[in-house]
Short mmCIF file of C-alpha atoms in Angstrom, two decimals:
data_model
loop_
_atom_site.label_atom_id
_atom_site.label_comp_id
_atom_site.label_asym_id
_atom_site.label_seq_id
_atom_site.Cartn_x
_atom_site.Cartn_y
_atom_site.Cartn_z
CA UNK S 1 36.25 -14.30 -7.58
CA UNK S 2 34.22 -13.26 -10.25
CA UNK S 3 32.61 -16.59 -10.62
CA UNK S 4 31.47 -16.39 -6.93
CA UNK S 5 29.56 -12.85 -7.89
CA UNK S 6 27.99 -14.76 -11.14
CA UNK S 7 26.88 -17.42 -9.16
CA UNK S 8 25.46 -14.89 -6.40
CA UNK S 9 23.89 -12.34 -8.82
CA UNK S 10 22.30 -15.60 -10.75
CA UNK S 11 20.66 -16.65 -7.66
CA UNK S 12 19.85 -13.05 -6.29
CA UNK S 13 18.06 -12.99 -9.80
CA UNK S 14 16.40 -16.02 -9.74
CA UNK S 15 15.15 -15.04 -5.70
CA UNK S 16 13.53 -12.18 -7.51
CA UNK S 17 12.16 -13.61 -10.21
CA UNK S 18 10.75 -16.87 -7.57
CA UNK S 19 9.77 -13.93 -5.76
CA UNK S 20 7.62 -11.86 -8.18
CA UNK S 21 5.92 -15.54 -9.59
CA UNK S 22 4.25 -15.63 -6.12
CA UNK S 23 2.72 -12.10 -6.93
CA UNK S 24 -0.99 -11.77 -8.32
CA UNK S 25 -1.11 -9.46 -11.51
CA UNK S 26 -3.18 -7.02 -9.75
CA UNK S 27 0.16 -6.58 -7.08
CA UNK S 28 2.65 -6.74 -10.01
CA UNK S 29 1.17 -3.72 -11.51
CA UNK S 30 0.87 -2.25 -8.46
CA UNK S 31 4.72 -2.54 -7.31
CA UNK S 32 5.44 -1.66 -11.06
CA UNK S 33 3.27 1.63 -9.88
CA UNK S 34 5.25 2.20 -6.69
CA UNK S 35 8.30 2.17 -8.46
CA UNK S 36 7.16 4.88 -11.08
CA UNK S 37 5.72 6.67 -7.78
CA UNK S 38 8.89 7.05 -6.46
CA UNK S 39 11.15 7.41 -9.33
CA UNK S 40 9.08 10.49 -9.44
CA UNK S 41 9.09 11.71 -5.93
CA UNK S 42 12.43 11.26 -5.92
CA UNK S 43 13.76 12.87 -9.02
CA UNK S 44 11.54 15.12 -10.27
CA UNK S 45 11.60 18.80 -8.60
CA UNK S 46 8.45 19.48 -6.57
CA UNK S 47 8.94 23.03 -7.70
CA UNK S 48 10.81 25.58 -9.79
CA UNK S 49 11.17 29.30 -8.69
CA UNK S 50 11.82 32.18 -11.26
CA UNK S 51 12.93 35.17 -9.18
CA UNK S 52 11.64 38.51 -9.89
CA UNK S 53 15.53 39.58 -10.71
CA UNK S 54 15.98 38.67 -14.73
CA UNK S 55 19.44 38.56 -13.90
CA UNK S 56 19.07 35.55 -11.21
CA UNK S 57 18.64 31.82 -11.78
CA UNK S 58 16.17 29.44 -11.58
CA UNK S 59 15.88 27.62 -8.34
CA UNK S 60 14.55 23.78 -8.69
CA UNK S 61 13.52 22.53 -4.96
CA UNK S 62 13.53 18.98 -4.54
CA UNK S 63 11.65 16.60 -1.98
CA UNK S 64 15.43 15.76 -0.71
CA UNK S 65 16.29 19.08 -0.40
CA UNK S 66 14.44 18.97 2.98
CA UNK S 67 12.96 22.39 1.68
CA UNK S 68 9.99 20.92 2.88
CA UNK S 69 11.24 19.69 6.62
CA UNK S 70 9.02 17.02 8.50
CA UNK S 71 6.81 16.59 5.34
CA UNK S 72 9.50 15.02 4.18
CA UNK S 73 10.69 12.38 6.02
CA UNK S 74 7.06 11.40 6.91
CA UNK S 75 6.13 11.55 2.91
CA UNK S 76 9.50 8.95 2.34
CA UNK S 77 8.89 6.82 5.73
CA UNK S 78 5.06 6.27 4.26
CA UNK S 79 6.56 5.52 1.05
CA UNK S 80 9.31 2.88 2.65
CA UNK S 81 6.29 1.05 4.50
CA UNK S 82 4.00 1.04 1.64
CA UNK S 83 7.07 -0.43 -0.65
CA UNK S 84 7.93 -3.30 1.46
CA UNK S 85 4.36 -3.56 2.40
CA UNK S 86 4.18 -4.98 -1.12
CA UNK S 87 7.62 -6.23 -2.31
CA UNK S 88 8.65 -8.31 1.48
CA UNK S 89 6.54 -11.56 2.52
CA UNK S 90 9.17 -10.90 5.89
CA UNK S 91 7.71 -7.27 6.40
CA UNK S 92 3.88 -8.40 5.61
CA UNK S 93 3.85 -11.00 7.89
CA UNK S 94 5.12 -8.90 10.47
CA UNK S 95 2.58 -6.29 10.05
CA UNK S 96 -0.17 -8.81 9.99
CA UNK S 97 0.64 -10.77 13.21
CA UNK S 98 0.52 -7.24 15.10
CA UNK S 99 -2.06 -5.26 13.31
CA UNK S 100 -4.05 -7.14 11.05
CA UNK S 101 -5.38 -6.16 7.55
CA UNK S 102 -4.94 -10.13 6.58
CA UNK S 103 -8.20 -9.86 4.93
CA UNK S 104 -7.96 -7.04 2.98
CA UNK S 105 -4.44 -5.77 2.02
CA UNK S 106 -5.70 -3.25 -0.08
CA UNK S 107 -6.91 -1.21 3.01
CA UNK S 108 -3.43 -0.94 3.88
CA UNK S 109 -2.60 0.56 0.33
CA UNK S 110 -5.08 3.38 0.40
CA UNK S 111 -4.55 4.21 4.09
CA UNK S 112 -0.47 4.80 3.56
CA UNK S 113 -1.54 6.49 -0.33
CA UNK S 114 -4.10 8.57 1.42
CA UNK S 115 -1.44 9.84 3.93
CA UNK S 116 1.38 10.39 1.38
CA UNK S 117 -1.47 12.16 -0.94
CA UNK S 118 -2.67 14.54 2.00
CA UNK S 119 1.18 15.40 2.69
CA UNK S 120 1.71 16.64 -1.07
CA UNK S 121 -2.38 18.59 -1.03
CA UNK S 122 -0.50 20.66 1.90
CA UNK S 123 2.46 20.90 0.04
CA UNK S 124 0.64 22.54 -2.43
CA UNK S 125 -1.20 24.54 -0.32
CA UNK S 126 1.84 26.18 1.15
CA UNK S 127 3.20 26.72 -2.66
CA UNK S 128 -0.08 28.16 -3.07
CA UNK S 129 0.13 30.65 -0.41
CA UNK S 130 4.04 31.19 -1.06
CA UNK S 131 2.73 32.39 -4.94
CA UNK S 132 0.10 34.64 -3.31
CA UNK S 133 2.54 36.53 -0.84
CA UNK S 134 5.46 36.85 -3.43
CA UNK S 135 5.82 38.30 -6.71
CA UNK S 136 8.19 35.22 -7.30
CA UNK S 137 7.20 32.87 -10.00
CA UNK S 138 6.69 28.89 -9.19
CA UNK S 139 5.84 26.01 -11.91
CA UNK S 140 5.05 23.10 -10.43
CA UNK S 141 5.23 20.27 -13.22
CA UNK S 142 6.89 17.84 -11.04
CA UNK S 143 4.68 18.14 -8.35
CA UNK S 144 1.29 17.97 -10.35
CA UNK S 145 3.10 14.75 -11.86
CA UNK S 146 3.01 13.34 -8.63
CA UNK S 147 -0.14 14.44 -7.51
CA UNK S 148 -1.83 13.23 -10.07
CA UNK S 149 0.14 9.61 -10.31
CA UNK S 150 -1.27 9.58 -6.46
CA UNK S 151 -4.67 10.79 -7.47
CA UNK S 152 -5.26 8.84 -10.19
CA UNK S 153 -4.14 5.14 -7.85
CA UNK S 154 -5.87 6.17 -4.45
CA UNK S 155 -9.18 6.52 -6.65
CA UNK S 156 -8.42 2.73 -8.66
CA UNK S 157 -7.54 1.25 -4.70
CA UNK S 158 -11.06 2.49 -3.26
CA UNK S 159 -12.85 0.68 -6.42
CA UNK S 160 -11.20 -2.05 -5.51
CA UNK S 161 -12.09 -1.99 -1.15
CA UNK S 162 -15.55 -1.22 -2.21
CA UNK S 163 -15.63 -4.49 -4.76
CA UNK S 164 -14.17 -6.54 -2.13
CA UNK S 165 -16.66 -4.86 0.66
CA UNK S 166 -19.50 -6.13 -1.79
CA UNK S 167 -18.19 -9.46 -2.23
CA UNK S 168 -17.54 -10.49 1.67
CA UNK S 169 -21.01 -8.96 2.01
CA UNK S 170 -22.48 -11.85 -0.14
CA UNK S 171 -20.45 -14.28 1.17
CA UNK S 172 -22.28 -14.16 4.58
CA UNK S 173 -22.09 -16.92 7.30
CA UNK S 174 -25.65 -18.35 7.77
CA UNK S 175 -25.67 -19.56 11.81
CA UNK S 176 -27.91 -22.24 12.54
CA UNK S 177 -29.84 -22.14 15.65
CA UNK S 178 -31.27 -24.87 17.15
CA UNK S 179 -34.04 -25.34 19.24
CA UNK S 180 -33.58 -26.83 23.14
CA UNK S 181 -35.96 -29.59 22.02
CA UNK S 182 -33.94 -30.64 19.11
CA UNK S 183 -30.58 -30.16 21.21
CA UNK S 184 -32.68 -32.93 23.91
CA UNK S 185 -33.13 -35.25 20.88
CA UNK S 186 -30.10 -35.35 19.58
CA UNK S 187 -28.48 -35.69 22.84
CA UNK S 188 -30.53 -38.50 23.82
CA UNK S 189 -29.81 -40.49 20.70
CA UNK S 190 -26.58 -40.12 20.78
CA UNK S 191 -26.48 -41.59 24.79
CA UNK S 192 -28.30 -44.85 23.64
CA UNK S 193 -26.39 -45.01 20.90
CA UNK S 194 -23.37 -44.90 23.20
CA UNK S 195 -24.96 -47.65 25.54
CA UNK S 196 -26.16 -50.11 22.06
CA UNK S 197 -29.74 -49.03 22.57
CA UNK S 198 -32.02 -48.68 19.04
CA UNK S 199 -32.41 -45.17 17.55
CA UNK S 200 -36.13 -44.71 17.15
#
């Protein structure tokens, strides 16, 4: 029995590692990035709340905690599609037979980043007004991790669209037109060629 599992975790292991050798460096730091990302999301508290009572405990609010309600489940559904967006050939080829972005994968990066970055900004925001209202006190380490982490990327993936933009705009298609006589021409000597007559 346990020979079996050796044999299967051996060649889970060496799926992964076939798997990761197909990768570009560019999307192995990336995925490396997207694990970090939500190692963090995950674990760290978005907030911690000191109540006015001394005598009360902290509170630490997690994403998880559904504290947070839809926010959350749309923050961890973007997160799921950007992960295996980037980690499942299966999943990528799916996306791309129904919705494109073949050319340029990285617009799909920055579009789900941009939407899981705009969910944490209003996240803050509601902190934000929650701090102004109350006398309660917030830190928000965990979150400004994140934020930052999400910042810091979405900023790297639109150097990147715009390098790529620049590059397919130099590598333009030239289309050659021809004129109706030259279209006669050619046709012509290409019908006595047919019928063993002499190009001129």
């Amino acid at each position: 029995m346990s020979i079996k599992s050796d044999q299967k975790r051996k060649k889970y292991a060496l799926l992964i590692l076939h798997k990761i050798g197909r990768y570009t460096k560019q999307q192995k730091i990336f995925v490396l990035y997207l694990f970090v990302l939500t190692f963090c999301i995950l674990v760290l508290p978005v907030l911690r709340i000191s109540p006015a009572d001394p005598a009360a405990s902290n509170r630490l609010v997690f994403l998880l905690s559904w504290a947070f309600g839809k926010t959350t489940i749309v923050t961890l559904l973007s997160l799921f599609v950007l992960l295996a967006w980037n980690m499942s050939f299966r999943f990528k080829n799916f996306v791309t037979a129904y919705f494109g972005f073949k050319e340029n994968e990285s617009l799909f990066n920055f579009g789900f980043l941009w939407l899981i970055t705009a969910l944490y900004v209003s996240i803050g925001d509601t902190i934000g007004i929650f701090t102004e209202t109350t006398s309660i006190q917030v830190t928000r380490f965990g979150y400004n991790v994140v934020l930052l982490l999400l910042l810091g990327w979405l900023v790297l993936t639109l150097i990147s669209l715009i390098k790529k933009a620049k590059n397919m705009s130099k590598n333009k298609i030239i289309n050659i037109v021809e004129s109706p006589e030259e279209r006669n021409s050619k046709a012509q000597s290409t019908v006595k060629w047919l019928f063993g007559g002499k190009e001129d």
